[in-house]
PDB file of C-alpha atoms in Angstrom:
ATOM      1  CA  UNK A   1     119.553  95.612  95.775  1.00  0.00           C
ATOM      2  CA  UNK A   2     117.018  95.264  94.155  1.00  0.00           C
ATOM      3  CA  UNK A   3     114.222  93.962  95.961  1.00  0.00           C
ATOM      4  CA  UNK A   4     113.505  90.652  95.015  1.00  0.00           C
ATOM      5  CA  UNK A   5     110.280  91.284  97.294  1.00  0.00           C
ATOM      6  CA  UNK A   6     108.858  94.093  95.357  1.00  0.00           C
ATOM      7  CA  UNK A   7     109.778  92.276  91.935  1.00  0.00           C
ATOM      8  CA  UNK A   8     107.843  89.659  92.749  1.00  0.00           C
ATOM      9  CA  UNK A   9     104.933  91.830  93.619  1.00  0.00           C
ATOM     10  CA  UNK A  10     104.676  93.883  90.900  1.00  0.00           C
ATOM     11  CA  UNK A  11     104.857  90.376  88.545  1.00  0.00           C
ATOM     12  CA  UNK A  12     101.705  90.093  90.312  1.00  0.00           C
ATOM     13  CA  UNK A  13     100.377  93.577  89.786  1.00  0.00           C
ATOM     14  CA  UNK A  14     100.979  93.114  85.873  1.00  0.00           C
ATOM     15  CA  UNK A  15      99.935  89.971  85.645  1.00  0.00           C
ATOM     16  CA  UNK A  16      96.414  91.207  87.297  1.00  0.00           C
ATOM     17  CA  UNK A  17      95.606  93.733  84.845  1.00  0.00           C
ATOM     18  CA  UNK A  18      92.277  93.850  83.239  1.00  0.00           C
ATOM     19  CA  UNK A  19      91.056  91.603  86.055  1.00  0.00           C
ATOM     20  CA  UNK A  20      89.385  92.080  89.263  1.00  0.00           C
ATOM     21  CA  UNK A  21      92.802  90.953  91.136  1.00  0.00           C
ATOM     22  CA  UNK A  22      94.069  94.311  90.094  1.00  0.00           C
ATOM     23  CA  UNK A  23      92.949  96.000  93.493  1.00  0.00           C
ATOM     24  CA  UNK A  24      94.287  93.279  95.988  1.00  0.00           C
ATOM     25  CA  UNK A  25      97.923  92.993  93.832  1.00  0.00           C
ATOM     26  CA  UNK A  26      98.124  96.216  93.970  1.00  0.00           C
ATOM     27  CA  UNK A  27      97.402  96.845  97.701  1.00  0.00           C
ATOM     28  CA  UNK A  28      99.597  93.892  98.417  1.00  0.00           C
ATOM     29  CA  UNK A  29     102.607  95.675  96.412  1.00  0.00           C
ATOM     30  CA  UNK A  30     102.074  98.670  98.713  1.00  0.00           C
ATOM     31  CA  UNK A  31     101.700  97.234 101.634  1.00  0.00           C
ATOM     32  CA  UNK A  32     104.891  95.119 100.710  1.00  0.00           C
ATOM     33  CA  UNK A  33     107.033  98.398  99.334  1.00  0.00           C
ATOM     34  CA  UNK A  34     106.124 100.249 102.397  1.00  0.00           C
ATOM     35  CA  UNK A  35     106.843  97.499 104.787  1.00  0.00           C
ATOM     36  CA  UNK A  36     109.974  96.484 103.177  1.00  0.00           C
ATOM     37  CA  UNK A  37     111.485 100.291 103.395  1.00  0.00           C
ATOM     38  CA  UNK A  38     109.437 101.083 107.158  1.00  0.00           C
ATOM     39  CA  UNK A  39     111.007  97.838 108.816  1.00  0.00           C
ATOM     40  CA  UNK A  40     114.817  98.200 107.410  1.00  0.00           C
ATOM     41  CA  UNK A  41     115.295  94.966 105.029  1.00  0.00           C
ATOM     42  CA  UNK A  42     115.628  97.683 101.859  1.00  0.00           C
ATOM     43  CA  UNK A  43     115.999 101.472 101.025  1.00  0.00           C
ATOM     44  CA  UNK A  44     113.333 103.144  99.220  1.00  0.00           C
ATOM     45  CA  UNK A  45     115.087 103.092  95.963  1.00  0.00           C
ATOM     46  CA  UNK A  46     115.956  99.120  96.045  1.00  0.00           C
ATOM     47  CA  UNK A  47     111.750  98.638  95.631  1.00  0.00           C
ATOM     48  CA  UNK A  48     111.679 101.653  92.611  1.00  0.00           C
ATOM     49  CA  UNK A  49     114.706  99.426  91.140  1.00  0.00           C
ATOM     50  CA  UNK A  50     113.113  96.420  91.279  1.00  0.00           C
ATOM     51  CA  UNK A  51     109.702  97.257  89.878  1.00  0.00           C
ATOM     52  CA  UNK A  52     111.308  99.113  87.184  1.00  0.00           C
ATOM     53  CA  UNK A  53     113.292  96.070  86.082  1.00  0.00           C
ATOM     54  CA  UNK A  54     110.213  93.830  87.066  1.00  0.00           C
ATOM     55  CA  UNK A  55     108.260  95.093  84.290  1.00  0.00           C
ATOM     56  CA  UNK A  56     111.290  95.509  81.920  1.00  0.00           C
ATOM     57  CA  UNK A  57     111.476  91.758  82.133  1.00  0.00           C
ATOM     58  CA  UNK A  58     107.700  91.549  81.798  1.00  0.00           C
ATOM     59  CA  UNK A  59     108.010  93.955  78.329  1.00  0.00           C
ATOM     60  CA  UNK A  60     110.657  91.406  77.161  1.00  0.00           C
ATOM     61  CA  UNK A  61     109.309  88.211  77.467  1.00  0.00           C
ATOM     62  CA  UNK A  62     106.356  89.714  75.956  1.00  0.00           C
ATOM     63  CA  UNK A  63     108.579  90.372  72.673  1.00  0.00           C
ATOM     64  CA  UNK A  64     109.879  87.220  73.309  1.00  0.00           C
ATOM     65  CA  UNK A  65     106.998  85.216  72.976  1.00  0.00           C
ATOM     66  CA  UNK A  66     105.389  87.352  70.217  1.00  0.00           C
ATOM     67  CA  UNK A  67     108.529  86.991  67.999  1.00  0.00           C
ATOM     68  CA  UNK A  68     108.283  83.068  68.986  1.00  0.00           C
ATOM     69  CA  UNK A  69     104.367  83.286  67.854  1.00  0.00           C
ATOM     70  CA  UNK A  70     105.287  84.954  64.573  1.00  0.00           C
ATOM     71  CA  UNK A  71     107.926  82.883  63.555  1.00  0.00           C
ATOM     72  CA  UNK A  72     106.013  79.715  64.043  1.00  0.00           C
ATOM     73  CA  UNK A  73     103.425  81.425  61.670  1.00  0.00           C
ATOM     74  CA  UNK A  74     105.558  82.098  59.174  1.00  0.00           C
ATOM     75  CA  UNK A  75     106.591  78.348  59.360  1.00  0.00           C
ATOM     76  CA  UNK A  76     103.533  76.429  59.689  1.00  0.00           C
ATOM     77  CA  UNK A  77     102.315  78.624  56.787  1.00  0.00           C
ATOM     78  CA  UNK A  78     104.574  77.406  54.120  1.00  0.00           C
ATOM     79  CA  UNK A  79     103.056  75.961  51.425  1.00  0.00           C
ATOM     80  CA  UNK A  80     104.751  72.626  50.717  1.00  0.00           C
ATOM     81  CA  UNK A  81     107.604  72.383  48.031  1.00  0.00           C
ATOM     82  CA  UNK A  82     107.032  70.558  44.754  1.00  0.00           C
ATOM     83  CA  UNK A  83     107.556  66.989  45.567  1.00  0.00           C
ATOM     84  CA  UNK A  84     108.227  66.497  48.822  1.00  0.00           C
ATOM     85  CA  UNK A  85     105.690  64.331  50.949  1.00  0.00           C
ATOM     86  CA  UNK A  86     103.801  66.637  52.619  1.00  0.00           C
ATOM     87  CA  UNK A  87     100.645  67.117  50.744  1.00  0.00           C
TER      88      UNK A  87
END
């Protein structure tokens, strides 16, 4: 618990949005989240776990790296100070 095969899967699905991968990651997590219940190596609610924290992950590297992007704005940006050797 959770599914590390369903997290993995639904990395892909997200990752494939707005492309024409969406389809085929997306049949591939069902086919995996249906398999992994039908066959015994999880319970149903071990593949809902895992997406859900999947794409929590996803959402916070996301903040991550756009809190990374703006603060290396804001320093690159700086004009330089009054007598230093930047110019």
């Amino acid at each position: 618990m959770p599914s590390m095969h369903i997290a993995m899967t639904t990395i892909y699905v997200i990752a494939a949005r707005r492309t024409w991968w969406l389809a085929p990651a997306c049949a591939f997590w069902l086919i995996i989240f249906i398999g992994s219940a039908y066959f015994g190596y999880h319970y149903w609610l071990d593949g809902i776990v895992a997406a859900v924290i999947a794409w929590l992950c996803w959402k916070a590297a996301e903040l991550l790296f756009a809190a990374m992007d703006h603060r290396r704005a804001m320093v690159f940006s700086r004009p330089a100070a009054p007598g230093s050797l930047a110019s």
